[in-house]
Amino acid sequence: MTPVSRRAQEIQPFLVMDVVARAKELEAQGHCIVRLEIGDPDFPTPDVITRAAETAMQDGSTHYTQSLGLPDLRDAIRDHYSAVYGVTIDPEDIVVTQGTSPAMLLLFGALLDPGDEVIMPDPCYPAYPNYVRFLGGVPKLVRTRAKDGFRYREDELRAAIGPRTKAIMVTSPSNPTGAVLSVEDLQMLADIAEETGVHIASDEIYHGLTFCGEEHSILQYTDRAFVLNGFSKAYAMTGWRLGYLIAPREFVRPAEKIQQNFFLAANAFVQQAGVVALTEAQPDVARMRALYDERRRYLVPALREIGLKIECEPCGAFYVFADASDWGRDSLALSRRLLEEAQVACAPGIDFGQGGEGFLRFSYATSLEQLHEGVARLARWARMNA
Ligand SMILES: Cc1ncc(COP(=O)(O)O)c(C=O)c1O
């Protein structure tokens, strides 16, 4: 038999997708599962966005666009970054993609030669190390801890930088932890970038979903940065597939060439809808953010009450990352038991790296009623098992 490529063999499965598959199987058998595993907003995409896509389709926006993306959308992204963060971006430095995920391929594809290293926090979003390995790079994981608010420690971060380090990855608000970096954290990263010449790769996909304090982009602190962003989360557009990369000028043409070959362009009518999302859907984003915040303020104390430890208060995204080691140290085995025995689906912390072992990630991209039911089931399970 012809062997599967080593590159494909080495990609790790996204364990939460296995939880999704089993939850769906149980549902098909008639079980009622409380679904707290996946980071997909339960809100419908705001009407104003859907209507814009319908109009764009009717008007014939159904063909290829420029690989870099529609000028109107790139202008709208520039205006958005200017209005929210006060930064000046040239639309020439923006590449529109079919989601933040393809933007990662453009970023790492344009940046890495085989053997080059990207520093990333452990725990982190699991696609980062997989993308880097797939492209021949080396993910260098730096442990972050709940007691530090899941921030890098400066001495550990500096110690991890070597001659092959090309970038330091940050995600704020974070998946899986919900942690938000402070101005001081971002300034520290910017200082390191300026001193060492490495770039900061900032995944800003959960921007718009910060509940405490102001939101900051890495671009306020340094130009030695790539920004990944997209419409999936704040605009409830996961199925639309729209995102973008903001890159230092010398990386734009290389990223464009990758896009031309691998993806051609993002969907035309979805890009048109993206313009309307940025310019007209901010009240919808605010409404959804307020509802997420209400859920967060219920869920964090409720999980603590039933025995889970949450040392780092989540301040953004829609996740609670709770230390469940008193219920079981093996997070994958524990999440499987909770699904089968309590009929609650959640993500095992190990999915996000060794630093996540012992934790469970609960998504509150679901209704308050479901959260109440989930907590009640977990409480019952804990009384009987823990
Ligand atoms: C941190 C982070 N980045 C990127 C993505 C992927 O987003 P997109 O739907 O834009 O590809 C996700 C999805 O969960 C995420 O959590």
Short mmCIF file of C-alpha atoms and ligand atoms in Angstrom, two decimals:
data_model
loop_
_atom_site.label_atom_id
_atom_site.label_comp_id
_atom_site.label_asym_id
_atom_site.label_seq_id
_atom_site.Cartn_x
_atom_site.Cartn_y
_atom_site.Cartn_z
CA MET A 1 0.00 0.00 0.00
CA THR A 2 1.24 3.49 -0.80
CA PRO A 3 1.97 5.21 2.49
CA VAL A 4 0.22 8.42 3.44
CA SER A 5 2.67 11.34 3.50
CA ARG A 6 4.54 11.88 6.74
CA ARG A 7 3.29 15.45 6.74
CA ALA A 8 -0.35 14.29 6.74
CA GLN A 9 0.32 11.53 9.26
CA GLU A 10 1.83 14.00 11.69
CA ILE A 11 -1.18 16.31 11.80
CA GLN A 12 -2.86 15.82 15.14
CA PRO A 13 -6.63 15.39 15.23
CA PHE A 14 -8.69 18.24 16.61
CA LEU A 15 -10.10 16.29 19.57
CA VAL A 16 -13.04 18.60 20.10
CA MET A 17 -14.29 17.60 16.65
CA ASP A 18 -14.32 13.99 17.88
CA VAL A 19 -16.44 15.15 20.83
CA VAL A 20 -18.77 16.90 18.34
CA ALA A 21 -19.08 13.71 16.29
CA ARG A 22 -19.93 11.59 19.34
CA ALA A 23 -22.39 14.21 20.66
CA LYS A 24 -24.18 14.18 17.30
CA GLU A 25 -24.26 10.36 17.35
CA LEU A 26 -25.85 10.39 20.81
CA GLU A 27 -28.36 13.02 19.67
CA ALA A 28 -29.27 10.87 16.68
CA GLN A 29 -30.02 8.06 19.14
CA GLY A 30 -32.49 10.38 20.89
CA HIS A 31 -30.30 11.67 23.75
CA CYS A 32 -30.52 15.31 24.70
CA ILE A 33 -26.94 16.57 24.98
CA VAL A 34 -25.95 19.94 26.42
CA ARG A 35 -23.44 21.20 23.87
CA LEU A 36 -20.71 23.29 25.49
CA GLU A 37 -17.85 22.01 23.35
CA ILE A 38 -17.73 24.10 20.21
CA GLY A 39 -16.85 27.73 19.57
CA ASP A 40 -19.64 28.50 17.15
CA PRO A 41 -21.99 31.38 18.06
CA ASP A 42 -25.58 30.28 18.64
CA PHE A 43 -26.85 33.59 17.25
CA PRO A 44 -27.96 33.82 13.64
CA THR A 45 -25.82 36.06 11.45
CA PRO A 46 -27.27 39.60 11.77
CA ASP A 47 -29.98 40.30 9.18
CA VAL A 48 -28.24 43.33 7.75
CA ILE A 49 -25.30 41.09 6.73
CA THR A 50 -27.45 38.32 5.28
CA ARG A 51 -29.47 40.84 3.27
CA ALA A 52 -26.26 42.39 1.90
CA ALA A 53 -25.09 38.97 0.68
CA GLU A 54 -28.47 38.29 -0.97
CA THR A 55 -28.36 41.63 -2.76
CA ALA A 56 -24.76 41.11 -3.80
CA MET A 57 -25.63 37.70 -5.25
CA GLN A 58 -28.63 39.10 -7.11
CA ASP A 59 -26.43 41.89 -8.44
CA GLY A 60 -24.01 39.39 -9.95
CA SER A 61 -21.28 39.37 -7.33
CA THR A 62 -20.74 35.70 -8.08
CA HIS A 63 -17.37 35.68 -9.83
CA TYR A 64 -13.70 35.78 -8.88
CA THR A 65 -12.44 38.92 -7.23
CA GLN A 66 -8.86 40.15 -7.01
CA SER A 67 -6.79 37.68 -4.98
CA LEU A 68 -6.05 40.36 -2.41
CA GLY A 69 -9.79 40.97 -1.97
CA LEU A 70 -12.30 43.64 -2.97
CA PRO A 71 -10.96 47.18 -2.56
CA ASP A 72 -14.15 48.19 -0.71
CA LEU A 73 -13.61 45.49 1.90
CA ARG A 74 -9.93 46.29 2.32
CA ASP A 75 -10.87 49.96 2.77
CA ALA A 76 -13.53 48.98 5.33
CA ILE A 77 -10.96 46.93 7.27
CA ARG A 78 -8.60 49.92 7.25
CA ASP A 79 -11.41 52.19 8.49
CA HIS A 80 -12.37 49.68 11.19
CA TYR A 81 -8.81 49.47 12.54
CA SER A 82 -8.55 53.23 12.42
CA ALA A 83 -11.86 53.79 14.27
CA VAL A 84 -11.38 51.11 16.94
CA TYR A 85 -7.62 51.22 17.58
CA GLY A 86 -6.55 54.53 16.05
CA VAL A 87 -3.97 52.85 13.82
CA THR A 88 -3.24 53.68 10.21
CA ILE A 89 -3.12 50.66 7.94
CA ASP A 90 -2.61 50.82 4.21
CA PRO A 91 -5.27 48.68 2.44
CA GLU A 92 -2.33 47.48 0.29
CA ASP A 93 -1.17 45.51 3.33
CA ILE A 94 -4.40 43.54 3.72
CA VAL A 95 -5.11 40.16 2.13
CA VAL A 96 -8.74 38.99 2.35
CA THR A 97 -9.08 35.24 2.88
CA GLN A 98 -11.70 32.56 3.29
CA GLY A 99 -11.55 32.69 7.06
CA THR A 100 -8.76 33.23 9.53
CA SER A 101 -7.58 29.65 9.01
CA PRO A 102 -6.37 30.15 5.40
CA ALA A 103 -4.81 33.43 6.55
CA MET A 104 -2.61 31.31 8.86
CA LEU A 105 -1.37 29.36 5.85
CA LEU A 106 -0.52 32.61 4.07
CA LEU A 107 1.25 33.99 7.14
CA PHE A 108 3.33 30.92 7.99
CA GLY A 109 3.82 30.08 4.30
CA ALA A 110 5.27 33.53 3.63
CA LEU A 111 7.38 33.59 6.80
CA LEU A 112 8.86 30.15 7.41
CA ASP A 113 11.67 28.15 5.89
CA PRO A 114 12.15 24.56 7.05
CA GLY A 115 13.54 24.57 10.58
CA ASP A 116 12.34 28.07 11.43
CA GLU A 117 10.64 28.40 14.79
CA VAL A 118 7.43 30.02 15.93
CA ILE A 119 6.95 30.57 19.65
CA MET A 120 3.42 29.94 20.86
CA PRO A 121 1.76 29.67 24.25
CA ASP A 122 0.90 26.29 25.75
CA PRO A 123 -2.11 26.00 25.91
CA CYS A 124 -3.06 27.54 22.55
CA TYR A 125 -5.38 27.10 19.57
CA PRO A 126 -4.32 23.69 18.19
CA ALA A 127 -4.15 24.70 14.53
CA TYR A 128 -1.09 26.91 15.15
CA PRO A 129 1.42 24.11 15.82
CA ASN A 130 -0.13 21.99 13.10
CA TYR A 131 0.21 24.71 10.47
CA VAL A 132 3.79 25.41 11.47
CA ARG A 133 4.79 21.71 11.39
CA PHE A 134 2.98 21.18 8.07
CA LEU A 135 5.14 23.89 6.54
CA GLY A 136 8.35 22.37 7.91
CA GLY A 137 8.64 24.82 10.78
CA VAL A 138 9.07 24.08 14.45
CA PRO A 139 6.47 25.17 17.02
CA LYS A 140 8.22 26.19 20.20
CA LEU A 141 5.76 25.97 23.05
CA VAL A 142 6.18 28.23 26.05
CA ARG A 143 4.11 27.26 29.07
CA THR A 144 1.59 29.79 30.34
CA ARG A 145 -0.24 29.34 33.62
CA ALA A 146 -3.64 30.19 35.07
CA LYS A 147 -2.04 31.96 38.04
CA ASP A 148 -0.28 34.34 35.61
CA GLY A 149 -3.49 34.98 33.68
CA PHE A 150 -2.10 32.69 30.94
CA ARG A 151 0.41 35.38 29.97
CA TYR A 152 3.95 34.70 28.82
CA ARG A 153 6.55 35.29 31.51
CA GLU A 154 9.06 37.69 30.00
CA ASP A 155 12.14 35.72 31.12
CA GLU A 156 10.77 32.45 29.71
CA LEU A 157 9.76 34.13 26.49
CA ARG A 158 13.15 35.73 25.99
CA ALA A 159 14.88 32.44 26.81
CA ALA A 160 12.86 30.68 24.09
CA ILE A 161 14.02 33.06 21.35
CA GLY A 162 16.82 31.60 19.28
CA PRO A 163 18.50 32.28 15.93
CA ARG A 164 15.74 30.42 14.06
CA THR A 165 12.83 32.20 15.78
CA LYS A 166 10.69 34.01 13.24
CA ALA A 167 7.58 34.89 15.20
CA ILE A 168 5.85 34.93 18.56
CA MET A 169 2.19 33.96 18.42
CA VAL A 170 -0.37 35.69 20.64
CA THR A 171 -4.13 35.33 20.85
CA SER A 172 -6.05 37.90 22.84
CA PRO A 173 -8.83 37.31 23.74
CA SER A 174 -7.62 33.74 23.90
CA ASN A 175 -9.01 30.45 22.82
CA PRO A 176 -9.04 28.34 25.00
CA THR A 177 -8.54 30.50 28.10
CA GLY A 178 -10.62 33.65 27.50
CA ALA A 179 -7.64 35.63 28.86
CA VAL A 180 -7.08 39.16 27.54
CA LEU A 181 -3.59 40.66 27.40
CA SER A 182 -2.98 44.01 29.05
CA VAL A 183 -1.37 47.06 27.47
CA GLU A 184 1.82 46.16 29.39
CA ASP A 185 1.84 42.65 27.88
CA LEU A 186 1.44 43.99 24.37
CA GLN A 187 4.12 46.64 24.96
CA MET A 188 6.48 43.94 26.27
CA LEU A 189 5.89 41.87 23.10
CA ALA A 190 6.42 44.94 20.92
CA ASP A 191 9.69 45.76 22.74
CA ILE A 192 10.93 42.19 22.23
CA ALA A 193 10.00 42.35 18.54
CA GLU A 194 11.87 45.64 18.07
CA GLU A 195 14.93 44.41 20.00
CA THR A 196 15.25 40.95 18.49
CA GLY A 197 13.81 41.38 15.01
CA VAL A 198 11.23 38.59 15.42
CA HIS A 199 7.67 39.34 14.36
CA ILE A 200 4.58 39.16 16.55
CA ALA A 201 1.75 37.16 14.98
CA SER A 202 -1.43 38.36 16.65
CA ASP A 203 -4.65 36.41 16.19
CA GLU A 204 -7.37 39.02 16.79
CA ILE A 205 -10.33 36.87 15.76
CA TYR A 206 -12.06 37.29 19.14
CA HIS A 207 -11.85 41.09 19.00
CA GLY A 208 -15.27 42.60 19.53
CA LEU A 209 -15.84 40.06 22.31
CA THR A 210 -13.92 41.64 25.20
CA PHE A 211 -15.89 42.18 28.40
CA CYS A 212 -13.49 43.97 30.73
CA GLY A 213 -11.57 47.07 29.75
CA GLU A 214 -10.52 48.28 26.35
CA GLU A 215 -9.47 46.21 23.39
CA HIS A 216 -6.03 46.75 21.84
CA SER A 217 -4.45 45.60 18.61
CA ILE A 218 -0.78 44.68 18.44
CA LEU A 219 -0.52 47.27 15.63
CA GLN A 220 -0.86 50.03 18.25
CA TYR A 221 2.50 48.94 19.63
CA THR A 222 4.62 47.72 16.74
CA ASP A 223 4.75 47.39 12.95
CA ARG A 224 6.80 44.21 13.26
CA ALA A 225 3.53 42.32 13.39
CA PHE A 226 1.12 40.22 11.43
CA VAL A 227 -2.56 40.36 12.30
CA LEU A 228 -4.95 37.49 11.69
CA ASN A 229 -8.60 38.36 11.93
CA GLY A 230 -11.98 37.27 10.64
CA PHE A 231 -15.72 37.56 10.83
CA SER A 232 -16.56 34.14 12.30
CA LYS A 233 -16.89 34.99 15.96
CA ALA A 234 -17.98 38.60 16.68
CA TYR A 235 -20.30 38.67 13.65
CA ALA A 236 -21.59 35.09 14.06
CA MET A 237 -20.38 34.19 10.56
CA THR A 238 -18.50 30.91 11.04
CA GLY A 239 -20.14 29.30 8.01
CA TRP A 240 -19.48 32.21 5.67
CA ARG A 241 -15.71 31.77 5.68
CA LEU A 242 -14.26 35.26 5.67
CA GLY A 243 -11.11 36.56 7.26
CA TYR A 244 -7.98 38.57 6.54
CA LEU A 245 -4.28 38.95 7.08
CA ILE A 246 -2.61 42.28 7.72
CA ALA A 247 1.08 41.88 6.93
CA PRO A 248 4.26 43.96 6.76
CA ARG A 249 4.61 45.16 3.17
CA GLU A 250 7.41 42.76 2.14
CA PHE A 251 5.17 39.78 2.93
CA VAL A 252 2.10 40.94 1.01
CA ARG A 253 3.15 39.92 -2.48
CA PRO A 254 4.36 36.48 -1.26
CA ALA A 255 1.03 36.00 0.56
CA GLU A 256 -0.83 37.12 -2.55
CA LYS A 257 1.01 34.52 -4.65
CA ILE A 258 0.08 31.76 -2.20
CA GLN A 259 -3.53 32.96 -2.31
CA GLN A 260 -3.53 33.09 -6.13
CA ASN A 261 -2.38 29.50 -6.37
CA PHE A 262 -4.17 27.83 -3.50
CA PHE A 263 -7.44 29.73 -3.07
CA LEU A 264 -7.72 32.26 -5.94
CA ALA A 265 -9.89 34.60 -3.86
CA ALA A 266 -12.50 34.74 -1.10
CA ASN A 267 -16.17 34.45 -2.17
CA ALA A 268 -17.28 37.64 -3.90
CA PHE A 269 -20.72 38.11 -2.31
CA VAL A 270 -19.37 37.15 1.10
CA GLN A 271 -16.79 39.91 0.77
CA GLN A 272 -19.58 42.37 -0.05
CA ALA A 273 -21.41 41.22 3.06
CA GLY A 274 -18.18 41.68 5.02
CA VAL A 275 -18.19 45.40 4.13
CA VAL A 276 -21.67 45.71 5.61
CA ALA A 277 -20.66 43.69 8.69
CA LEU A 278 -17.92 46.19 9.46
CA THR A 279 -19.88 49.32 8.63
CA GLU A 280 -23.44 48.51 9.74
CA ALA A 281 -23.46 45.55 12.13
CA GLN A 282 -21.65 47.06 15.14
CA PRO A 283 -24.95 47.43 17.09
CA ASP A 284 -25.54 43.71 16.51
CA VAL A 285 -22.03 42.91 17.75
CA ALA A 286 -22.71 44.98 20.88
CA ARG A 287 -26.02 43.19 21.48
CA MET A 288 -24.40 39.73 21.17
CA ARG A 289 -21.45 40.80 23.32
CA ALA A 290 -23.83 41.87 26.13
CA LEU A 291 -25.57 38.48 26.01
CA TYR A 292 -22.25 36.59 26.06
CA ASP A 293 -21.22 38.68 29.04
CA GLU A 294 -24.43 37.81 30.89
CA ARG A 295 -23.71 34.12 30.28
CA ARG A 296 -20.10 34.51 31.39
CA ARG A 297 -21.19 36.17 34.62
CA TYR A 298 -23.49 33.24 35.31
CA LEU A 299 -21.17 30.43 34.23
CA VAL A 300 -17.90 31.33 35.99
CA PRO A 301 -19.30 31.36 39.56
CA ALA A 302 -21.62 28.43 38.78
CA LEU A 303 -18.69 26.23 37.71
CA ARG A 304 -16.70 27.31 40.75
CA GLU A 305 -19.63 26.40 42.96
CA ILE A 306 -19.66 22.82 41.69
CA GLY A 307 -15.97 22.34 42.40
CA LEU A 308 -14.05 23.45 39.30
CA LYS A 309 -11.16 25.88 39.74
CA ILE A 310 -11.01 29.03 37.62
CA GLU A 311 -7.95 30.96 38.67
CA CYS A 312 -7.86 33.21 35.63
CA GLU A 313 -11.15 35.05 35.19
CA PRO A 314 -12.00 34.91 31.47
CA CYS A 315 -12.45 38.43 30.07
CA GLY A 316 -13.07 37.74 26.39
CA ALA A 317 -14.05 35.27 23.65
CA PHE A 318 -16.75 32.83 24.84
CA TYR A 319 -14.86 30.20 26.79
CA VAL A 320 -14.25 29.26 30.39
CA PHE A 321 -11.11 27.19 30.91
CA ALA A 322 -11.58 25.41 34.20
CA ASP A 323 -9.17 23.25 36.15
CA ALA A 324 -11.05 19.96 36.53
CA SER A 325 -8.14 17.90 37.84
CA ASP A 326 -10.05 17.12 41.05
CA TRP A 327 -12.57 15.28 38.87
CA GLY A 328 -9.92 13.50 36.80
CA ARG A 329 -6.40 14.32 35.66
CA ASP A 330 -6.84 12.88 32.16
CA SER A 331 -8.96 15.57 30.46
CA LEU A 332 -9.78 13.46 27.41
CA ALA A 333 -11.04 10.55 29.51
CA LEU A 334 -12.95 12.99 31.73
CA SER A 335 -14.62 14.77 28.80
CA ARG A 336 -15.65 11.38 27.39
CA ARG A 337 -17.16 10.35 30.72
CA LEU A 338 -19.03 13.64 31.06
CA LEU A 339 -20.47 13.19 27.59
CA GLU A 340 -21.58 9.60 28.15
CA GLU A 341 -22.61 9.84 31.80
CA ALA A 342 -23.73 13.45 32.31
CA GLN A 343 -24.66 14.11 28.68
CA VAL A 344 -22.66 17.33 28.69
CA ALA A 345 -20.19 17.93 25.85
CA CYS A 346 -17.08 20.00 26.56
CA ALA A 347 -13.56 20.22 25.12
CA PRO A 348 -10.68 18.37 26.82
CA GLY A 349 -7.87 20.72 27.83
CA ILE A 350 -5.23 18.42 26.32
CA ASP A 351 -6.55 19.43 22.89
CA PHE A 352 -4.77 22.75 23.44
CA GLY A 353 -1.42 21.30 24.53
CA GLN A 354 0.18 19.69 27.57
CA GLY A 355 -0.33 22.97 29.41
CA GLY A 356 -4.08 22.37 29.14
CA GLU A 357 -4.04 18.90 30.67
CA GLY A 358 -6.35 18.66 33.66
CA PHE A 359 -8.57 21.46 32.28
CA LEU A 360 -11.90 21.45 30.49
CA ARG A 361 -13.02 24.20 28.12
CA PHE A 362 -16.67 25.20 28.32
CA SER A 363 -18.06 27.34 25.51
CA TYR A 364 -20.87 29.72 26.36
CA ALA A 365 -21.81 30.27 22.74
CA THR A 366 -25.12 28.76 23.73
CA SER A 367 -28.25 29.92 25.57
CA LEU A 368 -28.42 30.70 29.27
CA GLU A 369 -31.03 27.92 29.59
CA GLN A 370 -28.60 25.38 28.18
CA LEU A 371 -25.88 26.64 30.51
CA HIS A 372 -28.18 26.22 33.53
CA GLU A 373 -29.06 22.70 32.42
CA GLY A 374 -25.40 21.84 31.77
CA VAL A 375 -24.29 23.06 35.19
CA ALA A 376 -27.14 21.13 36.89
CA ARG A 377 -26.08 17.93 35.12
CA LEU A 378 -22.40 18.46 35.98
CA ALA A 379 -23.32 19.12 39.62
CA ARG A 380 -25.31 15.87 39.77
CA TRP A 381 -22.45 13.96 38.12
CA ALA A 382 -19.90 15.46 40.53
CA ARG A 383 -22.01 14.53 43.57
CA MET A 384 -22.09 10.92 42.40
CA ASN A 385 -18.54 10.56 41.06
CA ALA A 386 -16.01 13.10 42.15
C1 LIG B 1 -8.05 31.44 17.99
C2 LIG B 1 -8.74 31.06 16.73
N1 LIG B 1 -8.19 31.45 15.56
C3 LIG B 1 -8.76 31.11 14.39
C4 LIG B 1 -9.92 30.35 14.34
C5 LIG B 1 -10.49 29.97 13.00
O1 LIG B 1 -11.36 30.93 12.54
P1 LIG B 1 -12.01 30.98 11.11
O2 LIG B 1 -13.42 30.50 11.25
O3 LIG B 1 -11.96 32.44 10.73
O4 LIG B 1 -11.20 30.15 10.18
C6 LIG B 1 -10.52 29.94 15.53
C7 LIG B 1 -11.74 29.12 15.51
O5 LIG B 1 -12.20 28.60 16.49
C8 LIG B 1 -9.91 30.32 16.75
O6 LIG B 1 -10.44 29.95 17.93
#
